[in-house]
Amino acid sequence: MDEFQRIWKRHQYVARASTAFIYGILVSIAMNFFWTPGKIYSSGVTGLAQLIETLTRQYGPIHLSTAALLLLLNLPLFLIAWKNIGHRFTFFTFLAVICSSIMIKSLKPITLTTDPIICAIFGAAINGFGTGLALKNGISTGGLDIIGLTLRKKTGKSIGTINMTFNAFIVLAAGAVYGWPYAFYSALGIVINARVMDMVYTRQQKMQVMIVTNKPKSVVDCIQSHMRRGITIVHGAEGAYRHDEKSILFTVISRYEQAELKAAMEESDPYAFVSISENVQIMGHFYEPEP
C-alpha cells in the first residue's frame, strides 16, 4: 500500500510539472501571437506586467520585458503562498510562473494578425484553457490566485471585488495607452478568458443533487466512499405511482465530481431518480481539497 501511495504521489508530481510546462507554452502563444500584436492586455498580474512593460518602453530609462516583470511581480506573492497556503502549492506555482516567463521570452513572436478583436478572442481562449488546465491539475498560475486563496483560507471570503477592481484598472490602462477602443477589446478578452477557464476548470462550480431512492443506506455509503460529501436524508417520502416508501437524499457536489456521483449511483441504485441543479450558492461549510 505504501509503495502504491509513493507511485501515485510521484505520478501526481510529474502530471503537475508537465501541466506547468504546457501552461507556459499556451500563455506564451497567447502573449506573443495575439495579445502583443493586437495591443490587448490580459487580466491580473499578467496584464499589470504588460502595462509596466509598455510604460517602461515608452517613458522609462530602463526597459523591462513582460517575462521578467511577470516573475518579479509574483516573487512577493510566492512568500505569501509559502507561509499561508503550503510549500507544495508554492513550488508548483513557482514552476508554472517560471515556465511561462521563460517561454514568453524564448518563443519568437509571430504576427498572425493585428486585428484587435481576433487577437482578444483567440489570445483569451488559449490563455483561459491553459489556466483552467493548470487549476484542474492542482496548480496555480500565480498572481491574484494566491491572494484569493490566502484570503479565503483566513476569512472564508472570495476576492471577487478585488478581482473586478484590478481588472477594471487594467482595462482603463489599455484605453489610456492605446486608445479607448482597445479598452473594450481588452475587456472582451478578460470575459472570454474567464468563460473558457470555467469551462475547463469545473471544481469550483457547485451542483445541488436530489436523489429519490428506496435504498438510502446503500446510496449514502457508496457516495461517501467515492467522495467526501455530507448528505441529508429525508425519510417517509411516498411514490405517487405505486405508493411505495421512498427516501430523499440531498447533497452538494462540484461539477468536477459529477462522474464520481454517476459511478456511485450505478453501483448502489441504478433505478434511483436523480435531479441535479447547477450553479447553486452555498452558505456554510463546503469541503474543498487543499491545493
PDB file of C-alpha atoms in Angstrom:
ATOM      1  CA  MET A   1       0.000   0.000   0.000  1.00  0.00           C
ATOM      2  CA  ASP A   2       2.810   2.390   0.901  1.00  0.00           C
ATOM      3  CA  GLU A   3       4.518   1.605  -2.393  1.00  0.00           C
ATOM      4  CA  PHE A   4       1.300   2.351  -4.299  1.00  0.00           C
ATOM      5  CA  GLN A   5       0.931   5.692  -2.488  1.00  0.00           C
ATOM      6  CA  ARG A   6       4.513   6.628  -3.367  1.00  0.00           C
ATOM      7  CA  ILE A   7       3.952   5.760  -7.026  1.00  0.00           C
ATOM      8  CA  TRP A   8       0.659   7.699  -7.089  1.00  0.00           C
ATOM      9  CA  LYS A   9       2.257  10.745  -5.450  1.00  0.00           C
ATOM     10  CA  ARG A  10       5.146  10.626  -7.935  1.00  0.00           C
ATOM     11  CA  HIS A  11       2.631  10.418 -10.796  1.00  0.00           C
ATOM     12  CA  GLN A  12       0.831  13.493  -9.437  1.00  0.00           C
ATOM     13  CA  TYR A  13       4.078  15.454  -9.233  1.00  0.00           C
ATOM     14  CA  VAL A  14       5.009  14.550 -12.818  1.00  0.00           C
ATOM     15  CA  ALA A  15       1.496  15.475 -14.021  1.00  0.00           C
ATOM     16  CA  ARG A  16       1.652  18.855 -12.275  1.00  0.00           C
ATOM     17  CA  ALA A  17       5.129  19.612 -13.588  1.00  0.00           C
ATOM     18  CA  SER A  18       4.022  18.701 -17.120  1.00  0.00           C
ATOM     19  CA  THR A  19       0.939  20.893 -16.752  1.00  0.00           C
ATOM     20  CA  ALA A  20       3.114  23.817 -15.632  1.00  0.00           C
ATOM     21  CA  PHE A  21       5.194  23.415 -18.804  1.00  0.00           C
ATOM     22  CA  ILE A  22       2.085  23.168 -21.027  1.00  0.00           C
ATOM     23  CA  TYR A  23       0.646  26.272 -19.363  1.00  0.00           C
ATOM     24  CA  GLY A  24       3.902  28.130 -20.068  1.00  0.00           C
ATOM     25  CA  ILE A  25       3.647  27.254 -23.772  1.00  0.00           C
ATOM     26  CA  LEU A  26      -0.022  28.277 -24.024  1.00  0.00           C
ATOM     27  CA  VAL A  27       0.358  31.625 -22.253  1.00  0.00           C
ATOM     28  CA  SER A  28       3.414  32.443 -24.390  1.00  0.00           C
ATOM     29  CA  ILE A  29       1.407  31.702 -27.558  1.00  0.00           C
ATOM     30  CA  ALA A  30      -1.399  33.940 -26.311  1.00  0.00           C
ATOM     31  CA  MET A  31       1.058  36.702 -25.450  1.00  0.00           C
ATOM     32  CA  ASN A  32       3.398  36.611 -28.462  1.00  0.00           C
ATOM     33  CA  PHE A  33       0.973  35.616 -31.224  1.00  0.00           C
ATOM     34  CA  PHE A  34      -2.137  37.559 -30.203  1.00  0.00           C
ATOM     35  CA  TRP A  35      -2.020  39.981 -27.262  1.00  0.00           C
ATOM     36  CA  THR A  36       1.167  41.862 -28.145  1.00  0.00           C
ATOM     37  CA  PRO A  37       0.393  42.244 -31.897  1.00  0.00           C
ATOM     38  CA  GLY A  38      -3.211  43.223 -31.125  1.00  0.00           C
ATOM     39  CA  LYS A  39      -2.293  45.610 -28.255  1.00  0.00           C
ATOM     40  CA  ILE A  40      -4.502  43.646 -25.879  1.00  0.00           C
ATOM     41  CA  TYR A  41      -3.975  43.479 -22.117  1.00  0.00           C
ATOM     42  CA  SER A  42      -4.601  40.326 -20.126  1.00  0.00           C
ATOM     43  CA  SER A  43      -6.197  40.203 -16.690  1.00  0.00           C
ATOM     44  CA  GLY A  44      -4.490  40.119 -13.303  1.00  0.00           C
ATOM     45  CA  VAL A  45      -0.771  40.270 -12.732  1.00  0.00           C
ATOM     46  CA  THR A  46      -0.033  39.293 -16.348  1.00  0.00           C
ATOM     47  CA  GLY A  47      -1.911  42.378 -17.521  1.00  0.00           C
ATOM     48  CA  LEU A  48      -0.059  44.511 -14.969  1.00  0.00           C
ATOM     49  CA  ALA A  49       3.264  43.153 -16.279  1.00  0.00           C
ATOM     50  CA  GLN A  50       2.210  44.085 -19.824  1.00  0.00           C
ATOM     51  CA  LEU A  51       1.245  47.601 -18.687  1.00  0.00           C
ATOM     52  CA  ILE A  52       4.548  48.227 -16.882  1.00  0.00           C
ATOM     53  CA  GLU A  53       6.460  46.866 -19.892  1.00  0.00           C
ATOM     54  CA  THR A  54       4.627  49.323 -22.168  1.00  0.00           C
ATOM     55  CA  LEU A  55       5.276  52.265 -19.847  1.00  0.00           C
ATOM     56  CA  THR A  56       8.976  51.471 -19.336  1.00  0.00           C
ATOM     57  CA  ARG A  57       9.423  51.036 -23.084  1.00  0.00           C
ATOM     58  CA  GLN A  58       7.798  54.380 -23.856  1.00  0.00           C
ATOM     59  CA  TYR A  59       8.820  56.563 -20.911  1.00  0.00           C
ATOM     60  CA  GLY A  60      11.275  54.829 -18.612  1.00  0.00           C
ATOM     61  CA  PRO A  61      15.066  54.919 -18.693  1.00  0.00           C
ATOM     62  CA  ILE A  62      15.107  51.130 -18.253  1.00  0.00           C
ATOM     63  CA  HIS A  63      13.029  48.764 -20.389  1.00  0.00           C
ATOM     64  CA  LEU A  64      11.819  45.665 -18.542  1.00  0.00           C
ATOM     65  CA  SER A  65      10.313  42.787 -20.518  1.00  0.00           C
ATOM     66  CA  THR A  66       6.903  41.325 -19.730  1.00  0.00           C
ATOM     67  CA  ALA A  67       8.528  37.961 -18.961  1.00  0.00           C
ATOM     68  CA  ALA A  68      10.879  39.467 -16.353  1.00  0.00           C
ATOM     69  CA  LEU A  69       8.125  41.594 -14.822  1.00  0.00           C
ATOM     70  CA  LEU A  70       5.798  38.601 -14.554  1.00  0.00           C
ATOM     71  CA  LEU A  71       8.386  36.830 -12.411  1.00  0.00           C
ATOM     72  CA  LEU A  72       9.294  39.907 -10.340  1.00  0.00           C
ATOM     73  CA  LEU A  73       5.676  40.793  -9.554  1.00  0.00           C
ATOM     74  CA  ASN A  74       4.987  37.239  -8.382  1.00  0.00           C
ATOM     75  CA  LEU A  75       8.002  36.980  -6.043  1.00  0.00           C
ATOM     76  CA  PRO A  76       6.336  38.627  -3.004  1.00  0.00           C
ATOM     77  CA  LEU A  77       3.226  36.535  -3.672  1.00  0.00           C
ATOM     78  CA  PHE A  78       5.330  33.355  -3.526  1.00  0.00           C
ATOM     79  CA  LEU A  79       6.383  34.323   0.008  1.00  0.00           C
ATOM     80  CA  ILE A  80       2.727  34.800   0.992  1.00  0.00           C
ATOM     81  CA  ALA A  81       1.817  31.417  -0.514  1.00  0.00           C
ATOM     82  CA  TRP A  82       4.750  29.667   1.184  1.00  0.00           C
ATOM     83  CA  LYS A  83       3.668  30.996   4.580  1.00  0.00           C
ATOM     84  CA  ASN A  84      -0.127  30.778   4.309  1.00  0.00           C
ATOM     85  CA  ILE A  85      -1.095  28.128   1.744  1.00  0.00           C
ATOM     86  CA  GLY A  86       1.531  25.399   1.518  1.00  0.00           C
ATOM     87  CA  HIS A  87       5.022  24.524   0.321  1.00  0.00           C
ATOM     88  CA  ARG A  88       3.958  22.071  -2.376  1.00  0.00           C
ATOM     89  CA  PHE A  89       1.423  24.541  -3.779  1.00  0.00           C
ATOM     90  CA  THR A  90       4.058  27.301  -3.816  1.00  0.00           C
ATOM     91  CA  PHE A  91       6.614  25.099  -5.562  1.00  0.00           C
ATOM     92  CA  PHE A  92       4.316  24.191  -8.454  1.00  0.00           C
ATOM     93  CA  THR A  93       3.019  27.756  -8.718  1.00  0.00           C
ATOM     94  CA  PHE A  94       6.617  28.973  -8.919  1.00  0.00           C
ATOM     95  CA  LEU A  95       7.298  26.328 -11.579  1.00  0.00           C
ATOM     96  CA  ALA A  96       4.267  27.482 -13.629  1.00  0.00           C
ATOM     97  CA  VAL A  97       5.359  31.138 -13.465  1.00  0.00           C
ATOM     98  CA  ILE A  98       8.982  30.259 -14.319  1.00  0.00           C
ATOM     99  CA  CYS A  99       7.852  28.188 -17.313  1.00  0.00           C
ATOM    100  CA  SER A 100       5.568  30.961 -18.570  1.00  0.00           C
ATOM    101  CA  SER A 101       8.278  33.622 -18.140  1.00  0.00           C
ATOM    102  CA  ILE A 102      10.889  31.523 -19.958  1.00  0.00           C
ATOM    103  CA  MET A 103       8.515  30.580 -22.786  1.00  0.00           C
ATOM    104  CA  ILE A 104       7.291  34.183 -23.261  1.00  0.00           C
ATOM    105  CA  LYS A 105      10.919  35.277 -23.534  1.00  0.00           C
ATOM    106  CA  SER A 106      12.041  32.339 -25.684  1.00  0.00           C
ATOM    107  CA  LEU A 107       9.171  31.906 -28.121  1.00  0.00           C
ATOM    108  CA  LYS A 108       9.727  34.089 -31.153  1.00  0.00           C
ATOM    109  CA  PRO A 109       6.733  36.401 -31.715  1.00  0.00           C
ATOM    110  CA  ILE A 110       4.765  35.770 -34.897  1.00  0.00           C
ATOM    111  CA  THR A 111       2.252  38.359 -36.077  1.00  0.00           C
ATOM    112  CA  LEU A 112      -0.612  36.273 -37.418  1.00  0.00           C
ATOM    113  CA  THR A 113      -2.935  39.281 -37.400  1.00  0.00           C
ATOM    114  CA  THR A 114      -3.165  42.706 -35.789  1.00  0.00           C
ATOM    115  CA  ASP A 115      -6.976  42.737 -35.745  1.00  0.00           C
ATOM    116  CA  PRO A 116      -7.701  43.539 -32.068  1.00  0.00           C
ATOM    117  CA  ILE A 117     -10.963  41.597 -31.905  1.00  0.00           C
ATOM    118  CA  ILE A 118      -9.385  38.403 -33.274  1.00  0.00           C
ATOM    119  CA  CYS A 119      -6.360  38.860 -31.014  1.00  0.00           C
ATOM    120  CA  ALA A 120      -8.558  39.433 -27.953  1.00  0.00           C
ATOM    121  CA  ILE A 121     -10.734  36.372 -28.625  1.00  0.00           C
ATOM    122  CA  PHE A 122      -8.047  33.843 -29.543  1.00  0.00           C
ATOM    123  CA  GLY A 123      -5.482  35.064 -27.015  1.00  0.00           C
ATOM    124  CA  ALA A 124      -8.041  34.884 -24.218  1.00  0.00           C
ATOM    125  CA  ALA A 125      -9.328  31.451 -25.300  1.00  0.00           C
ATOM    126  CA  ILE A 126      -5.818  29.963 -25.371  1.00  0.00           C
ATOM    127  CA  ASN A 127      -4.815  31.515 -22.057  1.00  0.00           C
ATOM    128  CA  GLY A 128      -8.136  30.586 -20.425  1.00  0.00           C
ATOM    129  CA  PHE A 129      -7.683  26.967 -21.496  1.00  0.00           C
ATOM    130  CA  GLY A 130      -4.149  26.914 -20.097  1.00  0.00           C
ATOM    131  CA  THR A 131      -5.186  28.495 -16.788  1.00  0.00           C
ATOM    132  CA  GLY A 132      -8.167  26.151 -16.408  1.00  0.00           C
ATOM    133  CA  LEU A 133      -5.966  23.156 -17.163  1.00  0.00           C
ATOM    134  CA  ALA A 134      -3.463  24.271 -14.525  1.00  0.00           C
ATOM    135  CA  LEU A 135      -6.160  24.754 -11.871  1.00  0.00           C
ATOM    136  CA  LYS A 136      -7.764  21.425 -12.775  1.00  0.00           C
ATOM    137  CA  ASN A 137      -4.452  19.676 -12.100  1.00  0.00           C
ATOM    138  CA  GLY A 138      -4.000  21.329  -8.726  1.00  0.00           C
ATOM    139  CA  ILE A 139      -1.568  24.121  -9.528  1.00  0.00           C
ATOM    140  CA  SER A 140      -1.956  27.871  -9.632  1.00  0.00           C
ATOM    141  CA  THR A 141      -0.669  30.317 -12.223  1.00  0.00           C
ATOM    142  CA  GLY A 142       0.286  32.850  -9.548  1.00  0.00           C
ATOM    143  CA  GLY A 143      -0.895  36.436  -9.279  1.00  0.00           C
ATOM    144  CA  LEU A 144      -4.346  37.081  -7.842  1.00  0.00           C
ATOM    145  CA  ASP A 145      -4.918  33.323  -7.345  1.00  0.00           C
ATOM    146  CA  ILE A 146      -2.540  33.430  -4.384  1.00  0.00           C
ATOM    147  CA  ILE A 147      -4.226  36.452  -2.812  1.00  0.00           C
ATOM    148  CA  GLY A 148      -7.640  34.859  -3.341  1.00  0.00           C
ATOM    149  CA  LEU A 149      -6.685  31.527  -1.761  1.00  0.00           C
ATOM    150  CA  THR A 150      -4.987  33.267   1.172  1.00  0.00           C
ATOM    151  CA  LEU A 151      -7.983  35.473   1.936  1.00  0.00           C
ATOM    152  CA  ARG A 152     -10.431  32.600   1.525  1.00  0.00           C
ATOM    153  CA  LYS A 153      -8.388  30.453   3.880  1.00  0.00           C
ATOM    154  CA  LYS A 154      -8.153  33.186   6.524  1.00  0.00           C
ATOM    155  CA  THR A 155     -11.577  34.833   6.211  1.00  0.00           C
ATOM    156  CA  GLY A 156     -13.726  32.428   4.160  1.00  0.00           C
ATOM    157  CA  LYS A 157     -14.458  35.244   1.694  1.00  0.00           C
ATOM    158  CA  SER A 158     -13.631  35.447  -2.005  1.00  0.00           C
ATOM    159  CA  ILE A 159     -11.866  38.367  -3.676  1.00  0.00           C
ATOM    160  CA  GLY A 160     -14.445  38.985  -6.383  1.00  0.00           C
ATOM    161  CA  THR A 161     -14.476  42.744  -5.734  1.00  0.00           C
ATOM    162  CA  ILE A 162     -10.681  42.974  -5.695  1.00  0.00           C
ATOM    163  CA  ASN A 163     -10.514  40.960  -8.902  1.00  0.00           C
ATOM    164  CA  MET A 164     -13.034  43.175 -10.687  1.00  0.00           C
ATOM    165  CA  THR A 165     -11.356  46.374  -9.447  1.00  0.00           C
ATOM    166  CA  PHE A 166      -7.914  45.182 -10.528  1.00  0.00           C
ATOM    167  CA  ASN A 167      -9.123  44.137 -13.979  1.00  0.00           C
ATOM    168  CA  ALA A 168     -11.059  47.412 -14.377  1.00  0.00           C
ATOM    169  CA  PHE A 169      -7.771  49.221 -13.775  1.00  0.00           C
ATOM    170  CA  ILE A 170      -6.101  47.106 -16.489  1.00  0.00           C
ATOM    171  CA  VAL A 171      -8.919  47.879 -18.939  1.00  0.00           C
ATOM    172  CA  LEU A 172      -8.716  51.620 -18.233  1.00  0.00           C
ATOM    173  CA  ALA A 173      -4.942  51.495 -18.646  1.00  0.00           C
ATOM    174  CA  ALA A 174      -5.358  49.827 -22.045  1.00  0.00           C
ATOM    175  CA  GLY A 175      -7.647  52.674 -23.080  1.00  0.00           C
ATOM    176  CA  ALA A 176      -5.264  55.345 -21.801  1.00  0.00           C
ATOM    177  CA  VAL A 177      -2.211  53.837 -23.520  1.00  0.00           C
ATOM    178  CA  TYR A 178      -3.614  52.549 -26.840  1.00  0.00           C
ATOM    179  CA  GLY A 179      -6.938  54.366 -27.194  1.00  0.00           C
ATOM    180  CA  TRP A 180     -10.371  53.658 -25.735  1.00  0.00           C
ATOM    181  CA  PRO A 181     -11.447  51.074 -28.333  1.00  0.00           C
ATOM    182  CA  TYR A 182      -8.608  48.890 -27.020  1.00  0.00           C
ATOM    183  CA  ALA A 183     -10.085  49.120 -23.532  1.00  0.00           C
ATOM    184  CA  PHE A 184     -13.206  47.401 -24.837  1.00  0.00           C
ATOM    185  CA  TYR A 185     -11.139  44.812 -26.720  1.00  0.00           C
ATOM    186  CA  SER A 186      -9.193  44.033 -23.534  1.00  0.00           C
ATOM    187  CA  ALA A 187     -12.445  43.787 -21.558  1.00  0.00           C
ATOM    188  CA  LEU A 188     -13.768  41.353 -24.174  1.00  0.00           C
ATOM    189  CA  GLY A 189     -10.622  39.262 -23.791  1.00  0.00           C
ATOM    190  CA  ILE A 190     -10.925  39.208 -19.979  1.00  0.00           C
ATOM    191  CA  VAL A 191     -14.539  37.975 -20.179  1.00  0.00           C
ATOM    192  CA  ILE A 192     -13.682  35.244 -22.712  1.00  0.00           C
ATOM    193  CA  ASN A 193     -10.665  34.200 -20.651  1.00  0.00           C
ATOM    194  CA  ALA A 194     -12.893  33.740 -17.592  1.00  0.00           C
ATOM    195  CA  ARG A 195     -15.562  31.810 -19.528  1.00  0.00           C
ATOM    196  CA  VAL A 196     -13.089  29.381 -21.114  1.00  0.00           C
ATOM    197  CA  MET A 197     -11.334  28.888 -17.775  1.00  0.00           C
ATOM    198  CA  ASP A 198     -14.678  27.998 -16.152  1.00  0.00           C
ATOM    199  CA  MET A 199     -15.405  25.509 -18.946  1.00  0.00           C
ATOM    200  CA  VAL A 200     -12.118  23.695 -18.287  1.00  0.00           C
ATOM    201  CA  TYR A 201     -11.850  24.091 -14.522  1.00  0.00           C
ATOM    202  CA  THR A 202     -15.104  22.733 -13.082  1.00  0.00           C
ATOM    203  CA  ARG A 203     -14.081  22.145  -9.462  1.00  0.00           C
ATOM    204  CA  GLN A 204     -15.457  25.493  -8.250  1.00  0.00           C
ATOM    205  CA  GLN A 205     -18.904  25.025  -9.865  1.00  0.00           C
ATOM    206  CA  LYS A 206     -21.384  23.762  -7.264  1.00  0.00           C
ATOM    207  CA  MET A 207     -24.359  21.492  -8.059  1.00  0.00           C
ATOM    208  CA  GLN A 208     -27.230  20.508  -5.776  1.00  0.00           C
ATOM    209  CA  VAL A 209     -28.217  16.840  -6.040  1.00  0.00           C
ATOM    210  CA  MET A 210     -31.586  15.373  -5.028  1.00  0.00           C
ATOM    211  CA  ILE A 211     -31.868  11.567  -5.027  1.00  0.00           C
ATOM    212  CA  VAL A 212     -35.131   9.671  -4.578  1.00  0.00           C
ATOM    213  CA  THR A 213     -34.373   6.061  -3.651  1.00  0.00           C
ATOM    214  CA  ASN A 214     -35.639   3.071  -1.693  1.00  0.00           C
ATOM    215  CA  LYS A 215     -32.048   2.088  -0.827  1.00  0.00           C
ATOM    216  CA  PRO A 216     -30.848   5.111   1.175  1.00  0.00           C
ATOM    217  CA  LYS A 217     -28.171   3.333   3.231  1.00  0.00           C
ATOM    218  CA  SER A 218     -26.590   1.711   0.172  1.00  0.00           C
ATOM    219  CA  VAL A 219     -26.590   5.008  -1.752  1.00  0.00           C
ATOM    220  CA  VAL A 220     -25.154   7.044   1.153  1.00  0.00           C
ATOM    221  CA  ASP A 221     -22.388   4.513   1.831  1.00  0.00           C
ATOM    222  CA  CYS A 222     -21.449   4.322  -1.850  1.00  0.00           C
ATOM    223  CA  ILE A 223     -21.414   8.091  -2.446  1.00  0.00           C
ATOM    224  CA  GLN A 224     -19.320   8.729   0.653  1.00  0.00           C
ATOM    225  CA  SER A 225     -16.861   6.026  -0.368  1.00  0.00           C
ATOM    226  CA  HIS A 226     -16.384   7.794  -3.722  1.00  0.00           C
ATOM    227  CA  MET A 227     -16.228  11.388  -2.461  1.00  0.00           C
ATOM    228  CA  ARG A 228     -16.100  13.412   0.739  1.00  0.00           C
ATOM    229  CA  ARG A 229     -19.592  14.917   0.875  1.00  0.00           C
ATOM    230  CA  GLY A 230     -22.228  15.328   3.576  1.00  0.00           C
ATOM    231  CA  ILE A 231     -25.729  14.041   2.808  1.00  0.00           C
ATOM    232  CA  THR A 232     -29.109  14.967   4.334  1.00  0.00           C
ATOM    233  CA  ILE A 233     -31.703  12.173   4.463  1.00  0.00           C
ATOM    234  CA  VAL A 234     -35.468  12.793   4.439  1.00  0.00           C
ATOM    235  CA  HIS A 235     -37.385   9.626   5.349  1.00  0.00           C
ATOM    236  CA  GLY A 236     -41.071   8.930   4.805  1.00  0.00           C
ATOM    237  CA  ALA A 237     -41.462  10.074   1.185  1.00  0.00           C
ATOM    238  CA  GLU A 238     -44.006   8.237  -0.946  1.00  0.00           C
ATOM    239  CA  GLY A 239     -44.015   7.422  -4.646  1.00  0.00           C
ATOM    240  CA  ALA A 240     -47.227   8.661  -6.312  1.00  0.00           C
ATOM    241  CA  TYR A 241     -47.470   5.796  -8.824  1.00  0.00           C
ATOM    242  CA  ARG A 242     -47.050   2.717  -6.620  1.00  0.00           C
ATOM    243  CA  HIS A 243     -47.306   4.445  -3.216  1.00  0.00           C
ATOM    244  CA  ASP A 244     -44.147   2.673  -2.087  1.00  0.00           C
ATOM    245  CA  GLU A 245     -41.949   4.200   0.616  1.00  0.00           C
ATOM    246  CA  LYS A 246     -39.003   6.282  -0.556  1.00  0.00           C
ATOM    247  CA  SER A 247     -36.230   8.345   0.977  1.00  0.00           C
ATOM    248  CA  ILE A 248     -34.954  11.644  -0.411  1.00  0.00           C
ATOM    249  CA  LEU A 249     -31.237  12.455  -0.184  1.00  0.00           C
ATOM    250  CA  PHE A 250     -29.787  15.938  -0.603  1.00  0.00           C
ATOM    251  CA  THR A 251     -26.148  16.818  -1.151  1.00  0.00           C
ATOM    252  CA  VAL A 252     -23.985  19.375  -2.955  1.00  0.00           C
ATOM    253  CA  ILE A 253     -21.073  18.393  -5.181  1.00  0.00           C
ATOM    254  CA  SER A 254     -18.755  20.172  -7.580  1.00  0.00           C
ATOM    255  CA  ARG A 255     -19.172  19.674 -11.309  1.00  0.00           C
ATOM    256  CA  TYR A 256     -15.744  18.028 -11.204  1.00  0.00           C
ATOM    257  CA  GLU A 257     -17.269  15.204  -9.109  1.00  0.00           C
ATOM    258  CA  GLN A 258     -20.224  14.512 -11.416  1.00  0.00           C
ATOM    259  CA  ALA A 259     -18.621  11.396 -12.935  1.00  0.00           C
ATOM    260  CA  GLU A 260     -17.905  10.006  -9.445  1.00  0.00           C
ATOM    261  CA  LEU A 261     -21.551  10.581  -8.458  1.00  0.00           C
ATOM    262  CA  LYS A 262     -22.757   8.764 -11.573  1.00  0.00           C
ATOM    263  CA  ALA A 263     -20.479   5.811 -10.842  1.00  0.00           C
ATOM    264  CA  ALA A 264     -21.696   5.690  -7.228  1.00  0.00           C
ATOM    265  CA  MET A 265     -25.359   5.691  -8.305  1.00  0.00           C
ATOM    266  CA  GLU A 266     -24.851   2.952 -10.891  1.00  0.00           C
ATOM    267  CA  GLU A 267     -23.158   0.861  -8.231  1.00  0.00           C
ATOM    268  CA  SER A 268     -25.674   1.419  -5.401  1.00  0.00           C
ATOM    269  CA  ASP A 269     -29.105   2.035  -7.002  1.00  0.00           C
ATOM    270  CA  PRO A 270     -29.226   2.367 -10.818  1.00  0.00           C
ATOM    271  CA  TYR A 271     -33.015   2.828 -10.698  1.00  0.00           C
ATOM    272  CA  ALA A 272     -32.960   5.834  -8.353  1.00  0.00           C
ATOM    273  CA  PHE A 273     -34.311   9.177  -9.541  1.00  0.00           C
ATOM    274  CA  VAL A 274     -31.549  11.814  -9.531  1.00  0.00           C
ATOM    275  CA  SER A 275     -32.148  15.520 -10.089  1.00  0.00           C
ATOM    276  CA  ILE A 276     -29.207  17.964 -10.408  1.00  0.00           C
ATOM    277  CA  SER A 277     -29.472  21.757 -10.152  1.00  0.00           C
ATOM    278  CA  GLU A 278     -26.484  23.747 -11.417  1.00  0.00           C
ATOM    279  CA  ASN A 279     -24.766  26.899 -10.171  1.00  0.00           C
ATOM    280  CA  VAL A 280     -26.137  26.859  -6.626  1.00  0.00           C
ATOM    281  CA  GLN A 281     -24.876  29.265  -3.972  1.00  0.00           C
ATOM    282  CA  ILE A 282     -23.502  27.839  -0.738  1.00  0.00           C
ATOM    283  CA  MET A 283     -23.821  29.315   2.748  1.00  0.00           C
ATOM    284  CA  GLY A 284     -21.891  27.320   5.322  1.00  0.00           C
ATOM    285  CA  HIS A 285     -19.094  24.798   5.111  1.00  0.00           C
ATOM    286  CA  PHE A 286     -18.344  23.075   1.817  1.00  0.00           C
ATOM    287  CA  TYR A 287     -15.300  20.811   1.811  1.00  0.00           C
ATOM    288  CA  GLU A 288     -12.661  21.667  -0.776  1.00  0.00           C
ATOM    289  CA  PRO A 289      -9.391  19.708  -1.048  1.00  0.00           C
ATOM    290  CA  GLU A 290      -6.255  21.532  -0.020  1.00  0.00           C
ATOM    291  CA  PRO A 291      -4.197  22.804  -3.022  1.00  0.00           C
TER     292      PRO A 291
END
